[in-house]
PDB file of C-alpha atoms in Angstrom:
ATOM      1  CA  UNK A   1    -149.453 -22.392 113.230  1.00  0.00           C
ATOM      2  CA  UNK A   2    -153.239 -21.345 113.920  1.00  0.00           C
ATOM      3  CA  UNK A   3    -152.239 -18.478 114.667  1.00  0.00           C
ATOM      4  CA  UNK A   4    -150.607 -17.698 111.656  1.00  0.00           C
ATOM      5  CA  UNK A   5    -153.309 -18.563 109.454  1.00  0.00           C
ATOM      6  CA  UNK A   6    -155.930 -16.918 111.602  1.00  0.00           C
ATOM      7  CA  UNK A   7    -153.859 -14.049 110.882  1.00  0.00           C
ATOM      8  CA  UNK A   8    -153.693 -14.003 107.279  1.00  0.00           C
ATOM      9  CA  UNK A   9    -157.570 -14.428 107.736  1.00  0.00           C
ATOM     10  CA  UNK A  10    -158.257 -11.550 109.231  1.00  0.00           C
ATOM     11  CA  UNK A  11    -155.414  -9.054 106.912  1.00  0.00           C
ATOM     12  CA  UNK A  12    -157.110 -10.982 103.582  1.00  0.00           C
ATOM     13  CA  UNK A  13    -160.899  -9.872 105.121  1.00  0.00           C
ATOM     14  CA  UNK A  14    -159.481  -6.514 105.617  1.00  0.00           C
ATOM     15  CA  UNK A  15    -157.997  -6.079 102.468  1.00  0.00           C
ATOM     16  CA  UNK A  16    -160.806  -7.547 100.928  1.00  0.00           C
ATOM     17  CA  UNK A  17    -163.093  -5.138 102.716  1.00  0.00           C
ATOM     18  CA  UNK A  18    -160.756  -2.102 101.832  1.00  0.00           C
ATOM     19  CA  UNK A  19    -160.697  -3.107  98.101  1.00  0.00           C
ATOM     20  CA  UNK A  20    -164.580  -3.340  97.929  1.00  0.00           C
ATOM     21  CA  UNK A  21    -165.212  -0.372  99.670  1.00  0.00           C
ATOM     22  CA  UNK A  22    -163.262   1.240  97.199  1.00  0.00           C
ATOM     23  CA  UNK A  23    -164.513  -0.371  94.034  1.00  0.00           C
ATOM     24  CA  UNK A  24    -168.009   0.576  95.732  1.00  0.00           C
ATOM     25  CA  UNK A  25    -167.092   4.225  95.309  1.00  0.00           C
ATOM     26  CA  UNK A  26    -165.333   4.315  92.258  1.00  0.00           C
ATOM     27  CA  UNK A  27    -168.582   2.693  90.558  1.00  0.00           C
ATOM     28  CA  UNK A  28    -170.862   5.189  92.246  1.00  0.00           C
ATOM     29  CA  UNK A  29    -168.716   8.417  91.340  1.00  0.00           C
ATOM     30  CA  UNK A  30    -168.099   7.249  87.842  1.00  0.00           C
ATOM     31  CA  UNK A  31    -171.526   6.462  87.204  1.00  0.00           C
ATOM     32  CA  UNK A  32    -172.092  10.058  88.726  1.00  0.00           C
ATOM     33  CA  UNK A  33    -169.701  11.274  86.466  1.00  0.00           C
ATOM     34  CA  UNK A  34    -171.153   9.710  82.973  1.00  0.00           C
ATOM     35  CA  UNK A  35    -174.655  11.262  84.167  1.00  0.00           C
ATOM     36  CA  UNK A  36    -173.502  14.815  84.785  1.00  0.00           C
ATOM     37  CA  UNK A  37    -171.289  15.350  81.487  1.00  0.00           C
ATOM     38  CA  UNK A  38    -172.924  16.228  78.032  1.00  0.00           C
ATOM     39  CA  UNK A  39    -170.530  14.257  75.885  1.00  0.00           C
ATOM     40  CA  UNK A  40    -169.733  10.654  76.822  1.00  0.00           C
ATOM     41  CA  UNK A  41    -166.183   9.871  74.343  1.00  0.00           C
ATOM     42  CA  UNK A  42    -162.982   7.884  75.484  1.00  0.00           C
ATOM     43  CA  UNK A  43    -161.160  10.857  76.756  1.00  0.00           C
ATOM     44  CA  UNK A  44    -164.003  11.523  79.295  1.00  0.00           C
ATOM     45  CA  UNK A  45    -164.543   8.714  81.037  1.00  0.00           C
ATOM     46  CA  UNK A  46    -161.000   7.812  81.134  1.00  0.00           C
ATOM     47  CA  UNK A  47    -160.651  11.119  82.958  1.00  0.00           C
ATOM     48  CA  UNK A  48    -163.720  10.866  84.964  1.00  0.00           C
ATOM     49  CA  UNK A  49    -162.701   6.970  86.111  1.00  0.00           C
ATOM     50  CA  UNK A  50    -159.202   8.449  86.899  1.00  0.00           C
ATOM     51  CA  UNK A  51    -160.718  11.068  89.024  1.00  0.00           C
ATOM     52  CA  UNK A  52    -163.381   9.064  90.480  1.00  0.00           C
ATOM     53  CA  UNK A  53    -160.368   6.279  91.807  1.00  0.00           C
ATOM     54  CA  UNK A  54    -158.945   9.222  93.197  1.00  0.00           C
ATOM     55  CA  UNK A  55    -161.931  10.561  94.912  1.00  0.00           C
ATOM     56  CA  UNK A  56    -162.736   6.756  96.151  1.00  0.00           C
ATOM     57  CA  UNK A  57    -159.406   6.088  97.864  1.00  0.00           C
ATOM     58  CA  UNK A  58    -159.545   9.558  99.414  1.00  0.00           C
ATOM     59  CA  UNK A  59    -163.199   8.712 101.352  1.00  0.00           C
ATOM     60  CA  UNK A  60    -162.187   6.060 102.441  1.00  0.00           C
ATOM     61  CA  UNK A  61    -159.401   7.189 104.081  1.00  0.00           C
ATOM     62  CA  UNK A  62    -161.522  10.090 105.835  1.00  0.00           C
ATOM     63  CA  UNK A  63    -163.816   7.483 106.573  1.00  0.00           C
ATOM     64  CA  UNK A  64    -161.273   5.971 108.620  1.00  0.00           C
ATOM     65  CA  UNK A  65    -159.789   9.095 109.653  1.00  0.00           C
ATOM     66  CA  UNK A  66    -163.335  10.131 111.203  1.00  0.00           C
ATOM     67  CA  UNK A  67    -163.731   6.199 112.630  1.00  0.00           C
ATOM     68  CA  UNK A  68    -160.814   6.926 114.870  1.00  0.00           C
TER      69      UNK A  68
END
């Protein structure tokens, strides 16, 4: 039974660690993203925060990729 739960310890901390490593990136690459364009409307950022998720799931996977 502890083992179980110790478990579904360590998959939440990893998941938790996974999901704020990727919010981490999203936030800086958006925020990159509102500085470098000229006109900040709906359509934009949309775009840019689609993009940035994109970008944010892909470093961390070469992150892990170049972990080993």
């Amino acid at each position: 039974m502890d083992r179980n739960r110790d478990r579904k310890g360590l998959r939440w901390r990893r998941t938790a660690g996974a999901a704020s490593e990727v919010l981490l990136w999203w936030l800086a690459l958006t925020g990159l993203w509102l500085v470098l364009i000229t006109t900040v409307d709906a359509l934009e950022t949309a775009v840019g925060a689609a993009c940035a998720l994109l970008a944010a799931v892909a470093a961390r996977a070469a992150r892990r990729a170049a972990r080993g």
